GROMACS .gro file of C-alpha atoms in nm:
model
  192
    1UNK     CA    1  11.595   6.222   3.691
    2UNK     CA    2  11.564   6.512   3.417
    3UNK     CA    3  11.760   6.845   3.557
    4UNK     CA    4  11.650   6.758   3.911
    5UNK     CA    5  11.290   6.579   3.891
    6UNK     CA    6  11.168   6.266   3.750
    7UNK     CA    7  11.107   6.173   3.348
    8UNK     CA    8  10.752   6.190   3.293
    9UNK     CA    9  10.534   5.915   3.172
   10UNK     CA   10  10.534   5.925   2.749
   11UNK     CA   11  10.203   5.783   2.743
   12UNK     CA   12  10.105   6.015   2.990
   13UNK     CA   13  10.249   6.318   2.788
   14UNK     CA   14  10.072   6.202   2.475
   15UNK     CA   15   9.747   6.220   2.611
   16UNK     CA   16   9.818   6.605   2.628
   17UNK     CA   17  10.051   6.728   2.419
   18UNK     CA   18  10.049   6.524   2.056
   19UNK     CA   19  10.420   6.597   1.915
   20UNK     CA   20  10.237   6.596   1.529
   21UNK     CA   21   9.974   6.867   1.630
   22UNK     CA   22  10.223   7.064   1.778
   23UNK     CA   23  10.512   7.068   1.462
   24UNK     CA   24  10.237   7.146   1.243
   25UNK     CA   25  10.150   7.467   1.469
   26UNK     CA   26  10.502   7.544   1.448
   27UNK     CA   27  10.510   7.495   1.064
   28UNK     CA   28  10.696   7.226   0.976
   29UNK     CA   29  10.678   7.097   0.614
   30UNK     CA   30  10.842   6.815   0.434
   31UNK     CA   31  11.177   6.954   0.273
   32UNK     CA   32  11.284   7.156   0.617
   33UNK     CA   33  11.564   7.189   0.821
   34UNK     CA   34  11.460   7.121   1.208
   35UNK     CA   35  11.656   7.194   1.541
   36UNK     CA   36  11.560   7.030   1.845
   37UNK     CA   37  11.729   7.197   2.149
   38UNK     CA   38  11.684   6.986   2.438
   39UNK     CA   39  11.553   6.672   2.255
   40UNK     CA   40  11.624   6.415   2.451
   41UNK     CA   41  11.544   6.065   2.349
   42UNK     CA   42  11.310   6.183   2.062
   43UNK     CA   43  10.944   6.279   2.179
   44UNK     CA   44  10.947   6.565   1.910
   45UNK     CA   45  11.276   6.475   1.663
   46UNK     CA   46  11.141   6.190   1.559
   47UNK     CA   47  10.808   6.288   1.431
   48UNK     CA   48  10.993   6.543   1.298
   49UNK     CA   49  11.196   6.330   1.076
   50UNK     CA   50  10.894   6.170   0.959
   51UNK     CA   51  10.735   6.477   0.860
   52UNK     CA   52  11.058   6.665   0.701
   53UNK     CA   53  11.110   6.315   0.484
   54UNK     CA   54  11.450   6.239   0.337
   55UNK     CA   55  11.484   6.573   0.142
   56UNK     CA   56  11.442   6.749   0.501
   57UNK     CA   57  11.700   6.760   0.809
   58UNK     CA   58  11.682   6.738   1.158
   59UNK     CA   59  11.922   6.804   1.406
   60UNK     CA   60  11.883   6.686   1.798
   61UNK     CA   61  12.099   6.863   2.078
   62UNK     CA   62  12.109   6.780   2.384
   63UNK     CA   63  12.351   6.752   2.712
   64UNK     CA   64  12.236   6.425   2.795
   65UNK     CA   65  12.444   6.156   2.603
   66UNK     CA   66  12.265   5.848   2.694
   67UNK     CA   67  11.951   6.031   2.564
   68UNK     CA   68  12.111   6.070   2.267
   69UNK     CA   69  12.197   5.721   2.160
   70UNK     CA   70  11.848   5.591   2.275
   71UNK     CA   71  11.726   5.830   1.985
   72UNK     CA   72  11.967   5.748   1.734
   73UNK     CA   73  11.892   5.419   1.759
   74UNK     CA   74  11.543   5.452   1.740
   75UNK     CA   75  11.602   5.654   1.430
   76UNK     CA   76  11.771   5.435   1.286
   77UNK     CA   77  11.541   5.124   1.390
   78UNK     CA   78  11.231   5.383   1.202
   79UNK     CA   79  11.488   5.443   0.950
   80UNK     CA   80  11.479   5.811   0.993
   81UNK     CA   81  11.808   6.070   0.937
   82UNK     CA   82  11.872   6.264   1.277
   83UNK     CA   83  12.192   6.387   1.322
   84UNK     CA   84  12.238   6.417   1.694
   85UNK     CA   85  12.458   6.672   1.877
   86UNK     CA   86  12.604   6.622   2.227
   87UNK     CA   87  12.675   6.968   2.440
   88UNK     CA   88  12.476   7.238   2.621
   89UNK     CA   89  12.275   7.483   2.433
   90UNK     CA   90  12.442   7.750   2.538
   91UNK     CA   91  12.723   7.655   2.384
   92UNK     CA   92  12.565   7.496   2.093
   93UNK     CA   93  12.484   7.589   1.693
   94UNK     CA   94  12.401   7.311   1.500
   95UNK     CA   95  12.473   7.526   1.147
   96UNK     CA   96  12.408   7.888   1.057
   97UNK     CA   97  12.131   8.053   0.882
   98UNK     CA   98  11.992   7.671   0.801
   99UNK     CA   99  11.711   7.625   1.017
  100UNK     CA  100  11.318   7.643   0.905
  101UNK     CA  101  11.203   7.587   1.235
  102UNK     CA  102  11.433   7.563   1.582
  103UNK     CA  103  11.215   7.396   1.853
  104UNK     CA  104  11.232   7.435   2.235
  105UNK     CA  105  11.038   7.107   2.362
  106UNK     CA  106  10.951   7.168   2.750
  107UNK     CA  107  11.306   7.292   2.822
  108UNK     CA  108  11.425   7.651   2.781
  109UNK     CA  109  11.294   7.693   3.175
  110UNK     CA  110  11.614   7.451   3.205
  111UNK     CA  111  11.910   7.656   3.047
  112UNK     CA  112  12.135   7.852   3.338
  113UNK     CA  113  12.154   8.090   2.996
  114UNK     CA  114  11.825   8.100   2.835
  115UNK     CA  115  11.933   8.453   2.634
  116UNK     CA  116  12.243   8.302   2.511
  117UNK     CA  117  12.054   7.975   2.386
  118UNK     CA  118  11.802   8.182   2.220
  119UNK     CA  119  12.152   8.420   2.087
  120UNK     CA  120  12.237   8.048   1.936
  121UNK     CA  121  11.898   7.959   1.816
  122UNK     CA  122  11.892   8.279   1.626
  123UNK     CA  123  12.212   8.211   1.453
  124UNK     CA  124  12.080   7.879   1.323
  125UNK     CA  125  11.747   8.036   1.160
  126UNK     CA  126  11.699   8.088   0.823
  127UNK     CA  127  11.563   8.460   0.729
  128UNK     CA  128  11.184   8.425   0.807
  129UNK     CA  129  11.259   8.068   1.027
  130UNK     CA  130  11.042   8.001   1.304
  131UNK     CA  131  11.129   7.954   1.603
  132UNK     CA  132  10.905   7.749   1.853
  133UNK     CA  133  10.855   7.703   2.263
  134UNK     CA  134  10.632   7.516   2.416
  135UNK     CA  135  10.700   7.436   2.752
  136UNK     CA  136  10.527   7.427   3.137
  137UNK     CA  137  10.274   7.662   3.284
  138UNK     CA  138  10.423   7.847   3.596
  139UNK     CA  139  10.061   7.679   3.767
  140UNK     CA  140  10.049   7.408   4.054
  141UNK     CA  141   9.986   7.048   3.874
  142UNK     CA  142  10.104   6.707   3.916
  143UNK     CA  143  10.454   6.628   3.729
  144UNK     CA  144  10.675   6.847   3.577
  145UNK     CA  145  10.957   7.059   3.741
  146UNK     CA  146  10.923   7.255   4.065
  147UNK     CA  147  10.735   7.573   4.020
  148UNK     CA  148  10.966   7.769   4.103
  149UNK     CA  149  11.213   7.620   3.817
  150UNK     CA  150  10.899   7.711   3.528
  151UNK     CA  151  10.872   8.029   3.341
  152UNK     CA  152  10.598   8.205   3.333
  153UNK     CA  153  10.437   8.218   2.966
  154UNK     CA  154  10.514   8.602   2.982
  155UNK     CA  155  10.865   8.535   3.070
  156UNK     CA  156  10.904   8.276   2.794
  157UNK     CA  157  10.758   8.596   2.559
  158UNK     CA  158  10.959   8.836   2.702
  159UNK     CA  159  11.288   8.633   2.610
  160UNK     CA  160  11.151   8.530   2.310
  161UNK     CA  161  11.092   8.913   2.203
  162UNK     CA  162  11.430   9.030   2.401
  163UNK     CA  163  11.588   8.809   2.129
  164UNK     CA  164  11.483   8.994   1.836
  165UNK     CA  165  11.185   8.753   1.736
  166UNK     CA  166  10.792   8.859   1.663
  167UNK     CA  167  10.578   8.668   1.867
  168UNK     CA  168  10.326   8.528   1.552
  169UNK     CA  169  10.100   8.302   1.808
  170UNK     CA  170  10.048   8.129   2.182
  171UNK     CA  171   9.817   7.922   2.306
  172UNK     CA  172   9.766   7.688   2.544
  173UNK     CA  173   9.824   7.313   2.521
  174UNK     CA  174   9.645   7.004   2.673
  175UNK     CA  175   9.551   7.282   2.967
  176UNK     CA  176   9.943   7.197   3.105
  177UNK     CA  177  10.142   7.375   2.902
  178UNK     CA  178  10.199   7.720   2.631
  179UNK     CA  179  10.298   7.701   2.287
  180UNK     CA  180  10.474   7.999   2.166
  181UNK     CA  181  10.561   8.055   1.797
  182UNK     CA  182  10.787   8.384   1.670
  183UNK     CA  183  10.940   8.444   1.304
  184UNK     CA  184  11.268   8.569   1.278
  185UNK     CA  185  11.259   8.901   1.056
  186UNK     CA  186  11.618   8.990   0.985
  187UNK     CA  187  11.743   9.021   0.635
  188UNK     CA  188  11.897   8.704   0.457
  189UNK     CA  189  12.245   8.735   0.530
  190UNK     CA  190  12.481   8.693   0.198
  191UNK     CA  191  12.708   8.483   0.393
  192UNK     CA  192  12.496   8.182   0.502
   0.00000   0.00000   0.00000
């Protein structure tokens, strides 16, 4: 069980939501720094390590230890550099003013905080970082978390902007899900 209903089916998920397709829509490059709140056991960290290469970074939080080794072992089996982080988002900054790109892979619906997560994901951006979202449609479909547990894709935006961040692009995904990129727009800060 994920936060009260059942892992979905990877093979299932790719057929809809191709982790590569997605970190390009969010912008990642090779040479970038790469947050993944919520990452579990990998479905978008490791891709990202591939794509970063060894002159990028990539950090994976998440609350769910055992998650955590299962990715850092297949990191290290792909030999890919992901430095994992165990704790709750909420609580959680990987480094400040570092991050090209801080990713939210089907989870931010699952924080009891989302506005202090997105608070933390903030302090991790670079000036002009991205941050990304992609996560359920509040719609009836098989899998997935209760309904009632999903935001809405207008709720996602409204946090999102309620943060401080300019929506640049959403879309849908694979008909289940939204993607929602925003840029952070502060000024660099001389002490990062």
């Amino acid at each position: 069980m994920h936060h009260g209903y059942k892992r979905w089916d990877e093979s299932d998920r790719r057929k809809t939501m191709d982790p590569d397709a997605i970190l390009s829509k969010a912008g990642l490059k090779p040479g970038m720094t790469f947050v993944d709140i919520g990452c579990g056991q990998g479905y978008f960290a490791l891709p990202a390590a591939r794509i970063v290469g060894p002159k990028g970074r990539v950090y994976g939080i998440d609350i769910d230890e055992e998650a955590l080794g299962v990715l850092g072992r297949k990191a290290a089996d792909l030999g890919l550099m992901i430095e994992t982080i165990a704790g709750e988002g909420e609580n959680m900054v990987a480094c400040e003013g570092c991050a090209d790109v801080v990713f939210f892979g089907i989870c931010l619906h699952d924080f009891e905080d989302p506005e202090k997560v997105l608070a933390n994901a903030l302090r991790m951006l670079k000036p002009g970082g991205k941050l990304a979202d992609i996560d359920w449609k509040k719609e009836p479909m098989e899998g997935g978390p209760p309904l009632e547990k999903r935001f809405s894709e207008e709720k996602a935006l409204e946090l999102i902007e309620g943060a401080g961040l300019a929506v640049e692009s959403r879309e849908d995904v694979g008909g289940r899900y939204y993607l929602i990129t925003a840029r952070l727009q502060r000024p660099a800060n001389d002490n990062c």
